[in-house]
DNA sequence: TAGTCGTTGGCGTGTACGGC
DNA sequence: GCCGTACACGCCAACGACTA
């Protein structure tokens, strides 16, 4: 119980007291000393015991430990050991201007996440690792039920969140318990992801802010590598108070994501809701529904009716006719298209990506228009395979014959768009037609060149 | 005995949807 | 466009069973 810096051994009566002193504590700033002891990740019993003894800040704990905390009610050997261990780890983690929390966590035997080290985490790498880190934290702290809630309610796209009721049915519990669990998970993750902020208290959480002991008593025994948190911090720094206050439309969300992380919402599909949650953002439901409807319409139009694509103006006009006041404006269209992985902008025209066009003939039309000239059916079949189709050469010919958009060029195997109005007969037929148009007879036909 | 886990019931709010 | 209804959800209070 005693550390090496104590000069004289304690009296017998003080044998269960806590004594701890270390010269390195002098390097701690007054601001840091004013922070709550909960930052040291002590168990609730230890926090409660210290709180009862009037010790609520790190500075108070250091001062009292140097003088000796003789009577610590409701603290047994384990609790006293834990406090000593926290003080010891703290003394070994002091750097010139701050605390090295990773070193502190190592000294305490906590889990350091993510396991792999990187000097720099790009937004893409962060997004890839985030679900694993969240699952590691929740799996170890919360158990199987919490993992299901995490998966169905947080590690998913904002539009795919399972209802409380359905999630509850999955784990055999009530929707209210799912809500409480989700709140606890969110709180836990907030504390893990924002370790230097005031401890989180979510609305509806079991923790009550009026009760100091409850307020500070829970911190997860995890430490995230600070460099891993950098992308999230940059994102939070780029947000305005207005962004946090109002419910964001999907377009606002898309705009912010592109500006800060240079990614699109579907790229963070697996963790979209968690990221929104960690950043304290929410999406507007009504607007979201409205835009999802518009997006569905655009998808259908471009995949079936206009596989060759539409200009922004054409698309806006058609949508206005079909959706009326619910139609997106010209200005909103580019972002709406960017939001949908099935759509793309190609040479100034919006169109479905070839891989998601539902009909083979639509793909053929796309390929031919792109080439701008007739193509052999074998090459057409190969090209559509490269773009995600599965049609064989034989089936391709059948589809080309059946679809009035395409015409064969004589018996060459070449196919063109009917809209191109090309001469598609054989050389003999073209020559005969040429002669007929010029009223030439056999006698009057010109002699072939020597 | 305090804390945790999980349930129950109730109230208010926002949204979707159908009927008029 | 308005209205009523159903549904999902947030939030809260209270409670019992269990456990360290």
PDB file of N, CA, C and O in Angstrom, chain A residues 190-252:
ATOM      1  N   UNK A 190     -19.440   7.569 -26.225  1.00  0.00           N
ATOM      2  CA  UNK A 190     -19.098   8.985 -26.113  1.00  0.00           C
ATOM      3  C   UNK A 190     -17.903   9.159 -25.184  1.00  0.00           C
ATOM      4  O   UNK A 190     -16.988   9.911 -25.448  1.00  0.00           O
ATOM      5  N   UNK A 191     -17.961   8.422 -24.069  1.00  0.00           N
ATOM      6  CA  UNK A 191     -16.870   8.557 -23.101  1.00  0.00           C
ATOM      7  C   UNK A 191     -15.564   8.017 -23.648  1.00  0.00           C
ATOM      8  O   UNK A 191     -14.490   8.513 -23.341  1.00  0.00           O
ATOM      9  N   UNK A 192     -15.666   6.981 -24.480  1.00  0.00           N
ATOM     10  CA  UNK A 192     -14.455   6.405 -25.063  1.00  0.00           C
ATOM     11  C   UNK A 192     -13.906   7.311 -26.167  1.00  0.00           C
ATOM     12  O   UNK A 192     -12.701   7.528 -26.269  1.00  0.00           O
ATOM     13  N   UNK A 193     -14.827   7.871 -26.959  1.00  0.00           N
ATOM     14  CA  UNK A 193     -14.381   8.653 -28.119  1.00  0.00           C
ATOM     15  C   UNK A 193     -14.076  10.108 -27.782  1.00  0.00           C
ATOM     16  O   UNK A 193     -13.379  10.783 -28.513  1.00  0.00           O
ATOM     17  N   UNK A 194     -14.651  10.612 -26.723  1.00  0.00           N
ATOM     18  CA  UNK A 194     -14.350  11.994 -26.316  1.00  0.00           C
ATOM     19  C   UNK A 194     -13.822  11.977 -24.880  1.00  0.00           C
ATOM     20  O   UNK A 194     -14.462  12.513 -23.996  1.00  0.00           O
ATOM     21  N   UNK A 195     -12.673  11.364 -24.651  1.00  0.00           N
ATOM     22  CA  UNK A 195     -12.211  11.177 -23.270  1.00  0.00           C
ATOM     23  C   UNK A 195     -11.909  12.471 -22.536  1.00  0.00           C
ATOM     24  O   UNK A 195     -11.961  12.516 -21.317  1.00  0.00           O
ATOM     25  N   UNK A 196     -11.616  13.523 -23.284  1.00  0.00           N
ATOM     26  CA  UNK A 196     -11.242  14.761 -22.590  1.00  0.00           C
ATOM     27  C   UNK A 196     -12.409  15.728 -22.451  1.00  0.00           C
ATOM     28  O   UNK A 196     -12.237  16.841 -21.994  1.00  0.00           O
ATOM     29  N   UNK A 197     -13.605  15.292 -22.854  1.00  0.00           N
ATOM     30  CA  UNK A 197     -14.755  16.177 -22.689  1.00  0.00           C
ATOM     31  C   UNK A 197     -15.420  15.899 -21.355  1.00  0.00           C
ATOM     32  O   UNK A 197     -15.142  14.904 -20.698  1.00  0.00           O
ATOM     33  N   UNK A 198     -16.347  16.789 -20.994  1.00  0.00           N
ATOM     34  CA  UNK A 198     -17.102  16.535 -19.783  1.00  0.00           C
ATOM     35  C   UNK A 198     -17.848  15.216 -19.959  1.00  0.00           C
ATOM     36  O   UNK A 198     -18.338  14.907 -21.044  1.00  0.00           O
ATOM     37  N   UNK A 199     -17.902  14.426 -18.903  1.00  0.00           N
ATOM     38  CA  UNK A 199     -18.502  13.107 -19.052  1.00  0.00           C
ATOM     39  C   UNK A 199     -19.932  13.219 -19.540  1.00  0.00           C
ATOM     40  O   UNK A 199     -20.685  14.061 -19.123  1.00  0.00           O
ATOM     41  N   UNK A 200     -20.244  12.318 -20.413  1.00  0.00           N
ATOM     42  CA  UNK A 200     -21.508  12.373 -21.128  1.00  0.00           C
ATOM     43  C   UNK A 200     -22.682  12.044 -20.239  1.00  0.00           C
ATOM     44  O   UNK A 200     -22.647  11.174 -19.413  1.00  0.00           O
ATOM     45  N   UNK A 201     -23.755  12.745 -20.470  1.00  0.00           N
ATOM     46  CA  UNK A 201     -25.002  12.347 -19.835  1.00  0.00           C
ATOM     47  C   UNK A 201     -26.094  12.473 -20.864  1.00  0.00           C
ATOM     48  O   UNK A 201     -26.591  13.551 -21.140  1.00  0.00           O
ATOM     49  N   UNK A 202     -26.466  11.380 -21.456  1.00  0.00           N
ATOM     50  CA  UNK A 202     -27.503  11.417 -22.475  1.00  0.00           C
ATOM     51  C   UNK A 202     -28.872  11.476 -21.829  1.00  0.00           C
ATOM     52  O   UNK A 202     -29.073  10.965 -20.731  1.00  0.00           O
ATOM     53  N   UNK A 203     -29.812  12.091 -22.531  1.00  0.00           N
ATOM     54  CA  UNK A 203     -31.174  12.126 -22.019  1.00  0.00           C
ATOM     55  C   UNK A 203     -31.685  10.694 -21.951  1.00  0.00           C
ATOM     56  O   UNK A 203     -31.431   9.890 -22.832  1.00  0.00           O
ATOM     57  N   UNK A 204     -32.386  10.355 -20.904  1.00  0.00           N
ATOM     58  CA  UNK A 204     -32.929   9.013 -20.813  1.00  0.00           C
ATOM     59  C   UNK A 204     -31.942   8.009 -20.261  1.00  0.00           C
ATOM     60  O   UNK A 204     -32.263   6.849 -20.090  1.00  0.00           O
ATOM     61  N   UNK A 205     -30.730   8.461 -20.010  1.00  0.00           N
ATOM     62  CA  UNK A 205     -29.743   7.547 -19.452  1.00  0.00           C
ATOM     63  C   UNK A 205     -30.114   7.243 -18.012  1.00  0.00           C
ATOM     64  O   UNK A 205     -30.846   7.971 -17.368  1.00  0.00           O
ATOM     65  N   UNK A 206     -29.584   6.125 -17.520  1.00  0.00           N
ATOM     66  CA  UNK A 206     -29.863   5.796 -16.117  1.00  0.00           C
ATOM     67  C   UNK A 206     -29.094   6.714 -15.184  1.00  0.00           C
ATOM     68  O   UNK A 206     -29.336   6.739 -13.996  1.00  0.00           O
ATOM     69  N   UNK A 207     -28.112   7.398 -15.730  1.00  0.00           N
ATOM     70  CA  UNK A 207     -27.300   8.274 -14.886  1.00  0.00           C
ATOM     71  C   UNK A 207     -27.949   9.641 -14.715  1.00  0.00           C
ATOM     72  O   UNK A 207     -28.411  10.228 -15.686  1.00  0.00           O
ATOM     73  N   UNK A 208     -28.015  10.115 -13.531  1.00  0.00           N
ATOM     74  CA  UNK A 208     -28.693  11.379 -13.255  1.00  0.00           C
ATOM     75  C   UNK A 208     -27.673  12.481 -12.983  1.00  0.00           C
ATOM     76  O   UNK A 208     -26.826  12.331 -12.113  1.00  0.00           O
ATOM     77  N   UNK A 209     -27.727  13.605 -13.697  1.00  0.00           N
ATOM     78  CA  UNK A 209     -26.735  14.649 -13.513  1.00  0.00           C
ATOM     79  C   UNK A 209     -26.807  15.303 -12.140  1.00  0.00           C
ATOM     80  O   UNK A 209     -25.849  15.868 -11.660  1.00  0.00           O
ATOM     81  N   UNK A 210     -27.967  15.231 -11.490  1.00  0.00           N
ATOM     82  CA  UNK A 210     -28.097  15.891 -10.196  1.00  0.00           C
ATOM     83  C   UNK A 210     -27.315  15.146  -9.121  1.00  0.00           C
ATOM     84  O   UNK A 210     -26.966  15.698  -8.097  1.00  0.00           O
ATOM     85  N   UNK A 211     -27.049  13.889  -9.360  1.00  0.00           N
ATOM     86  CA  UNK A 211     -26.355  13.091  -8.371  1.00  0.00           C
ATOM     87  C   UNK A 211     -24.893  12.968  -8.788  1.00  0.00           C
ATOM     88  O   UNK A 211     -24.559  12.210  -9.690  1.00  0.00           O
ATOM     89  N   UNK A 212     -24.026  13.681  -8.112  1.00  0.00           N
ATOM     90  CA  UNK A 212     -22.627  13.744  -8.529  1.00  0.00           C
ATOM     91  C   UNK A 212     -22.002  12.367  -8.620  1.00  0.00           C
ATOM     92  O   UNK A 212     -21.307  12.040  -9.570  1.00  0.00           O
ATOM     93  N   UNK A 213     -22.308  11.514  -7.647  1.00  0.00           N
ATOM     94  CA  UNK A 213     -21.648  10.209  -7.628  1.00  0.00           C
ATOM     95  C   UNK A 213     -22.019   9.393  -8.858  1.00  0.00           C
ATOM     96  O   UNK A 213     -21.220   8.704  -9.437  1.00  0.00           O
ATOM     97  N   UNK A 214     -23.283   9.486  -9.249  1.00  0.00           N
ATOM     98  CA  UNK A 214     -23.691   8.768 -10.454  1.00  0.00           C
ATOM     99  C   UNK A 214     -23.104   9.440 -11.686  1.00  0.00           C
ATOM    100  O   UNK A 214     -22.700   8.798 -12.631  1.00  0.00           O
ATOM    101  N   UNK A 215     -23.077  10.755 -11.631  1.00  0.00           N
ATOM    102  CA  UNK A 215     -22.656  11.561 -12.772  1.00  0.00           C
ATOM    103  C   UNK A 215     -21.253  11.206 -13.233  1.00  0.00           C
ATOM    104  O   UNK A 215     -20.962  11.143 -14.409  1.00  0.00           O
ATOM    105  N   UNK A 216     -20.384  10.940 -12.279  1.00  0.00           N
ATOM    106  CA  UNK A 216     -18.993  10.727 -12.653  1.00  0.00           C
ATOM    107  C   UNK A 216     -18.553   9.276 -12.534  1.00  0.00           C
ATOM    108  O   UNK A 216     -17.420   8.958 -12.788  1.00  0.00           O
ATOM    109  N   UNK A 217     -19.468   8.404 -12.119  1.00  0.00           N
ATOM    110  CA  UNK A 217     -18.969   7.119 -11.641  1.00  0.00           C
ATOM    111  C   UNK A 217     -18.578   6.128 -12.729  1.00  0.00           C
ATOM    112  O   UNK A 217     -17.933   5.148 -12.448  1.00  0.00           O
ATOM    113  N   UNK A 218     -18.987   6.359 -13.961  1.00  0.00           N
ATOM    114  CA  UNK A 218     -18.719   5.287 -14.909  1.00  0.00           C
ATOM    115  C   UNK A 218     -17.833   5.751 -16.059  1.00  0.00           C
ATOM    116  O   UNK A 218     -18.140   6.670 -16.769  1.00  0.00           O
ATOM    117  N   UNK A 219     -16.731   5.129 -16.188  1.00  0.00           N
ATOM    118  CA  UNK A 219     -15.910   5.362 -17.372  1.00  0.00           C
ATOM    119  C   UNK A 219     -15.423   4.007 -17.848  1.00  0.00           C
ATOM    120  O   UNK A 219     -15.134   3.125 -17.077  1.00  0.00           O
ATOM    121  N   UNK A 220     -15.358   3.844 -19.142  1.00  0.00           N
ATOM    122  CA  UNK A 220     -14.973   2.542 -19.672  1.00  0.00           C
ATOM    123  C   UNK A 220     -13.477   2.308 -19.518  1.00  0.00           C
ATOM    124  O   UNK A 220     -12.703   3.243 -19.542  1.00  0.00           O
ATOM    125  N   UNK A 221     -13.152   1.053 -19.364  1.00  0.00           N
ATOM    126  CA  UNK A 221     -11.748   0.686 -19.203  1.00  0.00           C
ATOM    127  C   UNK A 221     -11.085   0.466 -20.558  1.00  0.00           C
ATOM    128  O   UNK A 221     -10.546  -0.581 -20.835  1.00  0.00           O
ATOM    129  N   UNK A 222     -11.216   1.457 -21.394  1.00  0.00           N
ATOM    130  CA  UNK A 222     -10.612   1.405 -22.719  1.00  0.00           C
ATOM    131  C   UNK A 222      -9.880   2.707 -22.964  1.00  0.00           C
ATOM    132  O   UNK A 222     -10.227   3.735 -22.428  1.00  0.00           O
ATOM    133  N   UNK A 223      -8.880   2.613 -23.788  1.00  0.00           N
ATOM    134  CA  UNK A 223      -8.201   3.831 -24.208  1.00  0.00           C
ATOM    135  C   UNK A 223      -8.030   3.767 -25.715  1.00  0.00           C
ATOM    136  O   UNK A 223      -7.497   2.791 -26.236  1.00  0.00           O
ATOM    137  N   UNK A 224      -8.525   4.758 -26.389  1.00  0.00           N
ATOM    138  CA  UNK A 224      -8.322   4.802 -27.835  1.00  0.00           C
ATOM    139  C   UNK A 224      -7.032   5.551 -28.120  1.00  0.00           C
ATOM    140  O   UNK A 224      -6.707   6.526 -27.443  1.00  0.00           O
ATOM    141  N   UNK A 225      -6.332   5.104 -29.128  1.00  0.00           N
ATOM    142  CA  UNK A 225      -5.119   5.823 -29.532  1.00  0.00           C
ATOM    143  C   UNK A 225      -5.526   7.208 -30.013  1.00  0.00           C
ATOM    144  O   UNK A 225      -6.431   7.324 -30.849  1.00  0.00           O
ATOM    145  N   UNK A 226      -4.886   8.260 -29.511  1.00  0.00           N
ATOM    146  CA  UNK A 226      -5.305   9.632 -29.849  1.00  0.00           C
ATOM    147  C   UNK A 226      -5.297   9.897 -31.353  1.00  0.00           C
ATOM    148  O   UNK A 226      -6.167  10.593 -31.868  1.00  0.00           O
ATOM    149  N   UNK A 227      -4.304   9.306 -32.059  1.00  0.00           N
ATOM    150  CA  UNK A 227      -4.233   9.569 -33.506  1.00  0.00           C
ATOM    151  C   UNK A 227      -5.431   8.978 -34.249  1.00  0.00           C
ATOM    152  O   UNK A 227      -5.836   9.480 -35.285  1.00  0.00           O
ATOM    153  N   UNK A 228      -6.041   7.914 -33.661  1.00  0.00           N
ATOM    154  CA  UNK A 228      -7.225   7.314 -34.283  1.00  0.00           C
ATOM    155  C   UNK A 228      -8.422   8.268 -34.213  1.00  0.00           C
ATOM    156  O   UNK A 228      -9.284   8.283 -35.084  1.00  0.00           O
ATOM    157  N   UNK A 229      -8.439   9.081 -33.157  1.00  0.00           N
ATOM    158  CA  UNK A 229      -9.576   9.987 -32.962  1.00  0.00           C
ATOM    159  C   UNK A 229      -9.505  11.239 -33.830  1.00  0.00           C
ATOM    160  O   UNK A 229     -10.461  11.984 -33.936  1.00  0.00           O
ATOM    161  N   UNK A 230      -8.331  11.440 -34.437  1.00  0.00           N
ATOM    162  CA  UNK A 230      -8.100  12.691 -35.159  1.00  0.00           C
ATOM    163  C   UNK A 230      -9.159  12.994 -36.229  1.00  0.00           C
ATOM    164  O   UNK A 230      -9.694  14.100 -36.273  1.00  0.00           O
ATOM    165  N   UNK A 231      -9.500  12.025 -37.111  1.00  0.00           N
ATOM    166  CA  UNK A 231     -10.521  12.331 -38.128  1.00  0.00           C
ATOM    167  C   UNK A 231     -11.844  12.797 -37.517  1.00  0.00           C
ATOM    168  O   UNK A 231     -12.475  13.714 -38.030  1.00  0.00           O
ATOM    169  N   UNK A 232     -12.231  12.177 -36.405  1.00  0.00           N
ATOM    170  CA  UNK A 232     -13.498  12.562 -35.770  1.00  0.00           C
ATOM    171  C   UNK A 232     -13.398  13.968 -35.182  1.00  0.00           C
ATOM    172  O   UNK A 232     -14.331  14.772 -35.253  1.00  0.00           O
ATOM    173  N   UNK A 233     -12.245  14.271 -34.615  1.00  0.00           N
ATOM    174  CA  UNK A 233     -12.047  15.616 -34.040  1.00  0.00           C
ATOM    175  C   UNK A 233     -12.080  16.672 -35.126  1.00  0.00           C
ATOM    176  O   UNK A 233     -12.655  17.748 -34.952  1.00  0.00           O
ATOM    177  N   UNK A 234     -11.445  16.351 -36.246  1.00  0.00           N
ATOM    178  CA  UNK A 234     -11.446  17.319 -37.362  1.00  0.00           C
ATOM    179  C   UNK A 234     -12.868  17.562 -37.843  1.00  0.00           C
ATOM    180  O   UNK A 234     -13.248  18.686 -38.157  1.00  0.00           O
ATOM    181  N   UNK A 235     -13.639  16.482 -37.881  1.00  0.00           N
ATOM    182  CA  UNK A 235     -15.023  16.618 -38.322  1.00  0.00           C
ATOM    183  C   UNK A 235     -15.798  17.500 -37.345  1.00  0.00           C
ATOM    184  O   UNK A 235     -16.519  18.414 -37.745  1.00  0.00           O
ATOM    185  N   UNK A 236     -15.629  17.205 -36.067  1.00  0.00           N
ATOM    186  CA  UNK A 236     -16.364  17.976 -35.052  1.00  0.00           C
ATOM    187  C   UNK A 236     -15.979  19.452 -35.109  1.00  0.00           C
ATOM    188  O   UNK A 236     -16.824  20.337 -34.958  1.00  0.00           O
ATOM    189  N   UNK A 237     -14.693  19.709 -35.379  1.00  0.00           N
ATOM    190  CA  UNK A 237     -14.221  21.097 -35.430  1.00  0.00           C
ATOM    191  C   UNK A 237     -14.805  21.847 -36.617  1.00  0.00           C
ATOM    192  O   UNK A 237     -14.983  23.069 -36.570  1.00  0.00           O
ATOM    193  N   UNK A 238     -15.107  21.094 -37.688  1.00  0.00           N
ATOM    194  CA  UNK A 238     -15.624  21.746 -38.896  1.00  0.00           C
ATOM    195  C   UNK A 238     -17.121  22.039 -38.805  1.00  0.00           C
ATOM    196  O   UNK A 238     -17.671  22.741 -39.648  1.00  0.00           O
ATOM    197  N   UNK A 239     -17.776  21.498 -37.783  1.00  0.00           N
ATOM    198  CA  UNK A 239     -19.224  21.696 -37.667  1.00  0.00           C
ATOM    199  C   UNK A 239     -19.536  23.046 -37.035  1.00  0.00           C
ATOM    200  O   UNK A 239     -18.833  23.497 -36.135  1.00  0.00           O
ATOM    201  N   UNK A 240     -20.590  23.654 -37.512  1.00  0.00           N
ATOM    202  CA  UNK A 240     -21.027  24.912 -36.906  1.00  0.00           C
ATOM    203  C   UNK A 240     -22.061  24.582 -35.831  1.00  0.00           C
ATOM    204  O   UNK A 240     -22.617  23.476 -35.810  1.00  0.00           O
ATOM    205  N   UNK A 241     -22.308  25.555 -34.957  1.00  0.00           N
ATOM    206  CA  UNK A 241     -23.326  25.322 -33.918  1.00  0.00           C
ATOM    207  C   UNK A 241     -24.696  25.135 -34.558  1.00  0.00           C
ATOM    208  O   UNK A 241     -25.549  24.401 -34.049  1.00  0.00           O
ATOM    209  N   UNK A 242     -24.866  25.767 -35.724  1.00  0.00           N
ATOM    210  CA  UNK A 242     -26.141  25.639 -36.459  1.00  0.00           C
ATOM    211  C   UNK A 242     -26.342  24.188 -36.927  1.00  0.00           C
ATOM    212  O   UNK A 242     -27.434  23.640 -36.848  1.00  0.00           O
ATOM    213  N   UNK A 243     -25.229  23.552 -37.400  1.00  0.00           N
ATOM    214  CA  UNK A 243     -25.310  22.162 -37.846  1.00  0.00           C
ATOM    215  C   UNK A 243     -25.800  21.253 -36.719  1.00  0.00           C
ATOM    216  O   UNK A 243     -26.553  20.312 -36.943  1.00  0.00           O
ATOM    217  N   UNK A 244     -25.327  21.550 -35.500  1.00  0.00           N
ATOM    218  CA  UNK A 244     -25.669  20.679 -34.373  1.00  0.00           C
ATOM    219  C   UNK A 244     -27.082  20.959 -33.862  1.00  0.00           C
ATOM    220  O   UNK A 244     -27.736  20.076 -33.315  1.00  0.00           O
ATOM    221  N   UNK A 245     -27.494  22.208 -34.045  1.00  0.00           N
ATOM    222  CA  UNK A 245     -28.786  22.613 -33.474  1.00  0.00           C
ATOM    223  C   UNK A 245     -29.962  22.056 -34.276  1.00  0.00           C
ATOM    224  O   UNK A 245     -30.890  21.496 -33.736  1.00  0.00           O
ATOM    225  N   UNK A 246     -29.867  22.219 -35.612  1.00  0.00           N
ATOM    226  CA  UNK A 246     -31.030  21.834 -36.418  1.00  0.00           C
ATOM    227  C   UNK A 246     -30.884  20.392 -36.920  1.00  0.00           C
ATOM    228  O   UNK A 246     -29.791  19.833 -36.923  1.00  0.00           O
ATOM    229  N   UNK A 247     -32.013  19.835 -37.347  1.00  0.00           N
ATOM    230  CA  UNK A 247     -31.978  18.513 -37.981  1.00  0.00           C
ATOM    231  C   UNK A 247     -31.499  18.697 -39.415  1.00  0.00           C
ATOM    232  O   UNK A 247     -32.048  19.492 -40.165  1.00  0.00           O
ATOM    233  N   UNK A 248     -30.473  17.960 -39.786  1.00  0.00           N
ATOM    234  CA  UNK A 248     -29.876  18.135 -41.115  1.00  0.00           C
ATOM    235  C   UNK A 248     -30.687  17.407 -42.188  1.00  0.00           C
ATOM    236  O   UNK A 248     -31.150  16.298 -41.955  1.00  0.00           O
ATOM    237  N   UNK A 249     -30.806  18.040 -43.340  1.00  0.00           N
ATOM    238  CA  UNK A 249     -31.401  17.329 -44.466  1.00  0.00           C
ATOM    239  C   UNK A 249     -30.317  16.410 -45.018  1.00  0.00           C
ATOM    240  O   UNK A 249     -29.123  16.650 -44.804  1.00  0.00           O
ATOM    241  N   UNK A 250     -30.700  15.354 -45.739  1.00  0.00           N
ATOM    242  CA  UNK A 250     -29.676  14.466 -46.321  1.00  0.00           C
ATOM    243  C   UNK A 250     -28.680  15.229 -47.184  1.00  0.00           C
ATOM    244  O   UNK A 250     -27.516  14.863 -47.274  1.00  0.00           O
ATOM    245  N   UNK A 251     -29.169  16.313 -47.811  1.00  0.00           N
ATOM    246  CA  UNK A 251     -28.267  17.075 -48.677  1.00  0.00           C
ATOM    247  C   UNK A 251     -27.234  17.841 -47.848  1.00  0.00           C
ATOM    248  O   UNK A 251     -26.063  17.936 -48.221  1.00  0.00           O
ATOM    249  N   UNK A 252     -27.690  18.399 -46.718  1.00  0.00           N
ATOM    250  CA  UNK A 252     -26.732  19.090 -45.826  1.00  0.00           C
ATOM    251  C   UNK A 252     -25.672  18.103 -45.355  1.00  0.00           C
ATOM    252  O   UNK A 252     -24.482  18.392 -45.328  1.00  0.00           O
TER     253      UNK A 252
END
